[in-house]
Short mmCIF file of the C-alpha atoms (twelve columns), coordinates in Angstrom:
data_MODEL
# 
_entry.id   MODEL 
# 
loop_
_atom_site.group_PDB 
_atom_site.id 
_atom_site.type_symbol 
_atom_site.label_atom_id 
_atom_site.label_alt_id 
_atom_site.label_comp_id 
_atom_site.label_asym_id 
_atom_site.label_seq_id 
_atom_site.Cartn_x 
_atom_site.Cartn_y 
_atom_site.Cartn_z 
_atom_site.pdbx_PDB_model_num 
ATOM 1   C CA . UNK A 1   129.870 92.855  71.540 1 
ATOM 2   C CA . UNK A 2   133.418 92.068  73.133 1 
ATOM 3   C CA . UNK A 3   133.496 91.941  76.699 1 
ATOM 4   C CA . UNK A 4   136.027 94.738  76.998 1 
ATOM 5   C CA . UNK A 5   133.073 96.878  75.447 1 
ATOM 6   C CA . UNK A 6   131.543 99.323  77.095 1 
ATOM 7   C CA . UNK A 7   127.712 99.068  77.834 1 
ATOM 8   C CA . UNK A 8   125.276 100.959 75.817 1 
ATOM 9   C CA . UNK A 9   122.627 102.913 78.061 1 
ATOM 10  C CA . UNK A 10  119.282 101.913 76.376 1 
ATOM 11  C CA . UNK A 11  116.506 103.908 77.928 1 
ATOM 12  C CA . UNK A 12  112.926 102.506 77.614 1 
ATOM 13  C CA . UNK A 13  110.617 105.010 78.047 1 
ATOM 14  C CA . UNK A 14  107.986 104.809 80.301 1 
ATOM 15  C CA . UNK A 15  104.912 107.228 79.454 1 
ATOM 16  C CA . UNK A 16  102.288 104.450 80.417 1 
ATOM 17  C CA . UNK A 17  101.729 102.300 77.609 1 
ATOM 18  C CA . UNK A 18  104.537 99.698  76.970 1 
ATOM 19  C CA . UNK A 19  105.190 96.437  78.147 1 
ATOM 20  C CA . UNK A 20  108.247 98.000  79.623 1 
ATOM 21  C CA . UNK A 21  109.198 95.339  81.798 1 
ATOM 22  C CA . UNK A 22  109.662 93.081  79.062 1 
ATOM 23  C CA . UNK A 23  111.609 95.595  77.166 1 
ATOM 24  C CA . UNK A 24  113.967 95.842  79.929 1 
ATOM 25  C CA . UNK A 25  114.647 92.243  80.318 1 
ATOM 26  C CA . UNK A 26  115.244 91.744  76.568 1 
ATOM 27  C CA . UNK A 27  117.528 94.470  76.498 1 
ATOM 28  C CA . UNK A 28  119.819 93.321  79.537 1 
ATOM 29  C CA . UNK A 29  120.167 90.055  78.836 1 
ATOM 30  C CA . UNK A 30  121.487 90.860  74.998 1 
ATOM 31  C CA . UNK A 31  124.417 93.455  76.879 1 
ATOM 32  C CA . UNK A 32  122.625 96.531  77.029 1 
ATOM 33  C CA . UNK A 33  122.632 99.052  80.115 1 
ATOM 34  C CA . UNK A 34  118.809 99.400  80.712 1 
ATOM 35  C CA . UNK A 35  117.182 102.219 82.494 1 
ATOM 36  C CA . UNK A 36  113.073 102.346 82.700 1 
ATOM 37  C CA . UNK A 37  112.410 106.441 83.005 1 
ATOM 38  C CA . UNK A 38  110.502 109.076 82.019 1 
ATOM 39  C CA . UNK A 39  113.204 111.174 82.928 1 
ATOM 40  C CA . UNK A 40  113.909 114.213 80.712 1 
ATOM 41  C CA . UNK A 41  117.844 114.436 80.517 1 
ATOM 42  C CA . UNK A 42  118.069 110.435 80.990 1 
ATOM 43  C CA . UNK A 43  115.959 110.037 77.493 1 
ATOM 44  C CA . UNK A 44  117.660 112.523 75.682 1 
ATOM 45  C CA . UNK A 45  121.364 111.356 76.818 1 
ATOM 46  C CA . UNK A 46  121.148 107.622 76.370 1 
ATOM 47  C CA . UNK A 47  122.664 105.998 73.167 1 
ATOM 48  C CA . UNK A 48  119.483 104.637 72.249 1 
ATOM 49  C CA . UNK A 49  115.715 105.082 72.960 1 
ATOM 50  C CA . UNK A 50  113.110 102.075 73.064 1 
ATOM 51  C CA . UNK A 51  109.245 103.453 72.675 1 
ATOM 52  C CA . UNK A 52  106.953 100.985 73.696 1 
ATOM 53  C CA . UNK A 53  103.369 100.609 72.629 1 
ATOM 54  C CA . UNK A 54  100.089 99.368  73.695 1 
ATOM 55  C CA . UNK A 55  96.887  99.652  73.344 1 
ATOM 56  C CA . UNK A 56  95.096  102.411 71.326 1 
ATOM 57  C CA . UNK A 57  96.663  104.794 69.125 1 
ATOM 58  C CA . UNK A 58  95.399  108.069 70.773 1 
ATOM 59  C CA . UNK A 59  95.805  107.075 74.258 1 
ATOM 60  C CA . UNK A 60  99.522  106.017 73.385 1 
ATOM 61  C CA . UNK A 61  99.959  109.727 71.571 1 
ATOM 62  C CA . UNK A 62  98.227  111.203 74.554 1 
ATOM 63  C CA . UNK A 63  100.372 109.740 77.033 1 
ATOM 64  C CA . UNK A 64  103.453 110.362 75.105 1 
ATOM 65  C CA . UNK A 65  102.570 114.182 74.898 1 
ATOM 66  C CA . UNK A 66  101.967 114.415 78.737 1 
ATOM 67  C CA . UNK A 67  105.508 112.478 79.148 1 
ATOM 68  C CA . UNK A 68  106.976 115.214 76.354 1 
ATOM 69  C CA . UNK A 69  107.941 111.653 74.843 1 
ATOM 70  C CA . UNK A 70  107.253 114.052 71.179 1 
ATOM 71  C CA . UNK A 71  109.614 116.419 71.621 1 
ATOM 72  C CA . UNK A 72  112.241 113.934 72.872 1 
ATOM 73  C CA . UNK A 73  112.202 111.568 69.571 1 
ATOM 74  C CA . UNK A 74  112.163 114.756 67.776 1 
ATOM 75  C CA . UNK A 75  114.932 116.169 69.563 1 
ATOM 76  C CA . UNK A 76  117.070 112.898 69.618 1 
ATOM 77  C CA . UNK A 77  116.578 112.283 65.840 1 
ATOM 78  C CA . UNK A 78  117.143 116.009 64.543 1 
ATOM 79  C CA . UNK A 79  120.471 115.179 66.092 1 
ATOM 80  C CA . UNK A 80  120.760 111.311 64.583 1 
ATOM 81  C CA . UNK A 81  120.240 109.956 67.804 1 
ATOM 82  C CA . UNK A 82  118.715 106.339 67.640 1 
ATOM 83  C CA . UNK A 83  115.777 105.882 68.379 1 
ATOM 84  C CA . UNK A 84  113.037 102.898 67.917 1 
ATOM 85  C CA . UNK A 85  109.942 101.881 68.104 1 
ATOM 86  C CA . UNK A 86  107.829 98.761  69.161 1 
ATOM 87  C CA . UNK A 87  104.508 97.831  68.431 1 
ATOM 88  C CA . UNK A 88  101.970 100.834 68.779 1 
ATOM 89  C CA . UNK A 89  105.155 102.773 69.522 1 
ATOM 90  C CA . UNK A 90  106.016 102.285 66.025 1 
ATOM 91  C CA . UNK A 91  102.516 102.909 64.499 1 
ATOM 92  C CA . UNK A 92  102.850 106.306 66.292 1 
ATOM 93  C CA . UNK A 93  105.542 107.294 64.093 1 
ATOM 94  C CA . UNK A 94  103.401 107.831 61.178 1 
ATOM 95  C CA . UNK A 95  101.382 110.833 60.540 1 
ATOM 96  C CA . UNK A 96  98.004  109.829 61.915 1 
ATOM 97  C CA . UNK A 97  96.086  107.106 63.568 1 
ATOM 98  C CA . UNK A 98  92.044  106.050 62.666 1 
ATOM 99  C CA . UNK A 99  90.699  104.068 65.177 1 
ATOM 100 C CA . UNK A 100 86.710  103.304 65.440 1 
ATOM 101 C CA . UNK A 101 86.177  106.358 63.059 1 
ATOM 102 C CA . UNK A 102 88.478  108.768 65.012 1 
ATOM 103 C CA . UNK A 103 91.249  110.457 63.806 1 
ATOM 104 C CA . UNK A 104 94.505  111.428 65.689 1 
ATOM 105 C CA . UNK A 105 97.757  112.633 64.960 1 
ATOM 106 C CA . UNK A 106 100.826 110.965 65.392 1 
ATOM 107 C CA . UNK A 107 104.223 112.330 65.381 1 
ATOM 108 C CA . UNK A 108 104.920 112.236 61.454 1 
ATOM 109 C CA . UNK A 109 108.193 111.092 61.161 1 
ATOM 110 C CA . UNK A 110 106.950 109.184 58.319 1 
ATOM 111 C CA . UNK A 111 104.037 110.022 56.325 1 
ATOM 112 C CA . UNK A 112 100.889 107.483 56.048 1 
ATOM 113 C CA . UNK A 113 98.125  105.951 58.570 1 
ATOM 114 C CA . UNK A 114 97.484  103.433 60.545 1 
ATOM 115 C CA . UNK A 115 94.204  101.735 60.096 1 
ATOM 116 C CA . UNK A 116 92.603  98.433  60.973 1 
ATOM 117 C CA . UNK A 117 93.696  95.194  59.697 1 
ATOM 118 C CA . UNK A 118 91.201  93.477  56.849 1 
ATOM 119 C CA . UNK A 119 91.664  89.591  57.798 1 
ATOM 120 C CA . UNK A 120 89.486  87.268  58.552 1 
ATOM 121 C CA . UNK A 121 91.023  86.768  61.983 1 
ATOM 122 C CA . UNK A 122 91.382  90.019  64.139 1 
ATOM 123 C CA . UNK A 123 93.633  90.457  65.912 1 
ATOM 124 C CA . UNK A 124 96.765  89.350  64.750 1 
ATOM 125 C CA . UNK A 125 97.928  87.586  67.866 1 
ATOM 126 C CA . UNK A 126 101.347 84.770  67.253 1 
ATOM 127 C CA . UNK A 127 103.962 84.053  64.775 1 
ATOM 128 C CA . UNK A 128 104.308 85.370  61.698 1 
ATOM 129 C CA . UNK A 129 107.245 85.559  58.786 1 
ATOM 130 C CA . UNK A 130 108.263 88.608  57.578 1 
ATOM 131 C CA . UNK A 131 109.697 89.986  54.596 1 
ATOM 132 C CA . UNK A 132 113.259 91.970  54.549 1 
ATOM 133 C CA . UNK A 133 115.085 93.883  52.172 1 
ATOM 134 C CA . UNK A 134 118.343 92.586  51.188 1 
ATOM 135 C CA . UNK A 135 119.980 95.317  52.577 1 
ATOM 136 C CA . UNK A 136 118.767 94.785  55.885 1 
ATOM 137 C CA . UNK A 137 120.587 95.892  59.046 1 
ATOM 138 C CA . UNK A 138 117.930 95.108  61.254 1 
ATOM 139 C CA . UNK A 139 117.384 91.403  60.409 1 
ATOM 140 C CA . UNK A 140 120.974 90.803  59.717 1 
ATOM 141 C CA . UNK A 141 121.780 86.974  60.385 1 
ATOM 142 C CA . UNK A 142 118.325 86.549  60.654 1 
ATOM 143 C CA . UNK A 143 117.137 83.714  57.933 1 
ATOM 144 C CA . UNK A 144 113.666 84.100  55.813 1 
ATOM 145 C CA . UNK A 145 111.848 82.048  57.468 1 
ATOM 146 C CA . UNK A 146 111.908 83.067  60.949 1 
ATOM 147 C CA . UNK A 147 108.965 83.833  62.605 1 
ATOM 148 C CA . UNK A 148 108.504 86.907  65.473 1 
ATOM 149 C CA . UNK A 149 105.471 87.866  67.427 1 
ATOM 150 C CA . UNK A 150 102.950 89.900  66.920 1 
ATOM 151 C CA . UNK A 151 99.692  91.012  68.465 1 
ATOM 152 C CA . UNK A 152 98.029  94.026  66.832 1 
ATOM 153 C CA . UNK A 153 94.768  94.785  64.712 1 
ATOM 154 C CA . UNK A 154 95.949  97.757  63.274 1 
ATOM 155 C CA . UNK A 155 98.892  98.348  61.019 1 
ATOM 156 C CA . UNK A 156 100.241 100.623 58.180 1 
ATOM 157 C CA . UNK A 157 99.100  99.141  54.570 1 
ATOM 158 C CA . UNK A 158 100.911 101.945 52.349 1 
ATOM 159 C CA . UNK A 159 104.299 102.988 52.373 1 
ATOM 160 C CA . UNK A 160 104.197 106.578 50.623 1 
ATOM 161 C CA . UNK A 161 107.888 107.836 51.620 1 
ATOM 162 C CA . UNK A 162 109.906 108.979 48.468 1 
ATOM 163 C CA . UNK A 163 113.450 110.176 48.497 1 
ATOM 164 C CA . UNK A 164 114.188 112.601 45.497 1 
ATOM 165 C CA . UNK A 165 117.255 113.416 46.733 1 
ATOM 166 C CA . UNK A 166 119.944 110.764 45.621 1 
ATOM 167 C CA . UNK A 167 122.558 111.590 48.543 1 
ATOM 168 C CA . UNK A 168 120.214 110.274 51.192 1 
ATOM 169 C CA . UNK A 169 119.473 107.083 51.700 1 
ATOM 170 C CA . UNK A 170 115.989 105.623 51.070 1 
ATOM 171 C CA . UNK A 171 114.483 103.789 54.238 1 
ATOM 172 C CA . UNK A 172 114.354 99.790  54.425 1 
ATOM 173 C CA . UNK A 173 111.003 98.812  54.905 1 
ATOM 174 C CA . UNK A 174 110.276 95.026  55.517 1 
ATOM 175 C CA . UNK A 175 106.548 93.955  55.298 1 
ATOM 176 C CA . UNK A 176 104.260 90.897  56.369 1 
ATOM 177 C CA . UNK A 177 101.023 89.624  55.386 1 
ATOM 178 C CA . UNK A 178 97.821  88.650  57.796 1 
ATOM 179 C CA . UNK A 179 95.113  89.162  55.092 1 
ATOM 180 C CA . UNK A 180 96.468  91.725  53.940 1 
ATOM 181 C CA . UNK A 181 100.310 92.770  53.411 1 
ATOM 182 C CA . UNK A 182 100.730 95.403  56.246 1 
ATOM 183 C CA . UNK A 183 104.332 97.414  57.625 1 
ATOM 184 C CA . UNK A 184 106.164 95.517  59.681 1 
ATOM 185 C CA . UNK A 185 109.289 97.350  60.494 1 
ATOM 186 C CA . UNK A 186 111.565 100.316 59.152 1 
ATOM 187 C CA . UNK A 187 114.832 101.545 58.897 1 
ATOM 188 C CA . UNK A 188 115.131 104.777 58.493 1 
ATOM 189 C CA . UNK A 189 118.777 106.161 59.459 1 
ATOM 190 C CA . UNK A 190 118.501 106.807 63.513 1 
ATOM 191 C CA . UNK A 191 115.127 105.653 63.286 1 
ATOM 192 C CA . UNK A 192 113.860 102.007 63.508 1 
ATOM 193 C CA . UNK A 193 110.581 100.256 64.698 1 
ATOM 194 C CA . UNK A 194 108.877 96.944  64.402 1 
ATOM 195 C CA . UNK A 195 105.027 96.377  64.214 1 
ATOM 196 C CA . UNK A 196 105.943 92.818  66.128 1 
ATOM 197 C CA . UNK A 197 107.445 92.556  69.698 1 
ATOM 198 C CA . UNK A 198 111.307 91.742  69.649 1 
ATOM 199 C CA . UNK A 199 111.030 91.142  73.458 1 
ATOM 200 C CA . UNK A 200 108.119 88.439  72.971 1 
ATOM 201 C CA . UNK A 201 110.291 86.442  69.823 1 
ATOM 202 C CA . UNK A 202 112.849 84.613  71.822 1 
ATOM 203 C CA . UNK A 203 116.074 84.343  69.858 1 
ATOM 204 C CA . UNK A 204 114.980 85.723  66.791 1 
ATOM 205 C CA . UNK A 205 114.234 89.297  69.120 1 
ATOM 206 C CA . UNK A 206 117.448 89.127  70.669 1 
ATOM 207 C CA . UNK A 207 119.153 89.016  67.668 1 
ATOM 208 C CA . UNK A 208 117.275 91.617  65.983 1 
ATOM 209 C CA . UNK A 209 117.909 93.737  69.444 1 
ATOM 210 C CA . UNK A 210 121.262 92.906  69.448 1 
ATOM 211 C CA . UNK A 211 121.427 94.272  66.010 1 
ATOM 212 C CA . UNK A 212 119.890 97.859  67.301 1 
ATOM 213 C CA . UNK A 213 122.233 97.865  70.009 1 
ATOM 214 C CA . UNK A 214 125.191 97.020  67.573 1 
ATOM 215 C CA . UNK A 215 124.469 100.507 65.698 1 
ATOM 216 C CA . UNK A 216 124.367 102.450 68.832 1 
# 
C-alpha cells in the first residue's frame, strides 16, 4: 500500500465473542482504518468486515443474531462486499454447528459442519503449517512452511462445495492436519476466513491481513 493511498475502513464487529482487541491492533498496524462497532450502517459501509470468533458455536450464532451480525454478512456479500472470518467466526459460515450432541445452525454460506477434532491432543492450541492452493490470494508471498496459530477443537473435516457452473469461480480452500486433516481457510470471492488467528501469527498474520486488505 503506497503512502499516497487512501485508508481502507475495516470494521471488526463486535457482537460479544471475538478477541476484538487483537483484531484491531493487527489491522492498524498493517494500514488499515479500524473501527470496533456493532453499529448497523458502520458494518454495512466499510470496505471490509472482520467476524471474530470465540468460544462455542451456538453462543457465537446467538450473539451474532441479537447483533443482526446475519443479515449484515448476508447483505454485504449479496452485494460482493468483503467480508471474513476468524476462528469460530469462520466455522459459523458453514451450515451447522454440533457441539456436545447439539445441533445449531449457522449462516450457510457454505454447506458442511463443524464437528469436534479426532486427535489425540484436544485442543489444538500453537503452530501449525498449512496447506494452500497454488492459486492462492490469501497466502500470497507466504512460503510452505510457515506456521500460524491456532487454538480450536472443532473444525470442518469435509469440503462438499461444487461449482457446476464453469463461469464462476470455484473457492480456494487450504487445509491443515492435527490428527486429522481439517479446513483451515477459504476463499470464496468476497468471502474469506481462517480457522487460525491472523492477529496471534506475528508476521506471517500481517501478511496474510495485508493481503485481505490489498483486495478491498
Amino acid at each position: 500500500m503506497s503512502a499516497t493511498a487512501p485508508r481502507k475502513k475495516v470494521v471488526v464487529f463486535d457482537y460479544g465473542f471475538g478477541n476484538v482487541r487483537s483484531a484491531e491492533r493487527a489491522l492498524a498496524h498493517v494500514g488499515a482504518d479500524v473501527e470496533i462497532t456493532r453499529d448497523f450502517d458502520t458494518a454495512m459501509n466499510a470496505d471490509g468486515l472482520l467476524v471474530p470468533g470465540v468460544g462455542a458455536f451456538s453462543a457465537c450464532m446467538q450473539g451474532l443474531r441479537e447483533a443482526r451480525g446475519d443479515w449484515i454478512v448476508g447483505r454485504r456479500l449479496s452485494g460482493g462486499r468483503p467480508v471474513m472470518g476468524i476462528c469460530v467466526g469462520m466455522q459459523i459460515l458453514f451450515a451447522k454447528g454440533i457441539e456436545h450432541g447439539v445441533e445449531t445452525e449457522g449462516l450457510d454460506e457454505w454447506p458442511g459442519t463443524v464437528g469436534p477434532l479426532k486427535a489425540p491432543i484436544v485442543p489444538h492450541m500453537g503452530w501449525n503449517t498449512v496447506k494452500a492452493p497454488e492459486d492462492t490470494e490469501l497466502f500470497a508471498g507466504l512460503d510452505a512452511d510457515t506456521r500460524y496459530y491456532f487454538v480450536h477443537s472443532y473444525a470442518v473435516h469435509d469440503w462438499t462445495l461444487e461449482v457446476g457452473n464453469a463461469n464462476i469461480r470455484a473457492p480456494k480452500v487450504t487445509w491443515a492436519t492435527h490428527g486429522e486433516p481439517f479446513v483451515a481457510a477459504v476463499e470464496n470471492g468476497a468471502l474469506w476466513a481462517t480457522q487460525f488467528h491472523p492477529e496471534k501469527s506475528g508476521d506471517a498474520g500481517a501478511q496474510l491481513l495485508t493481503n485481505w486488505i490489498g483486495t478491498l
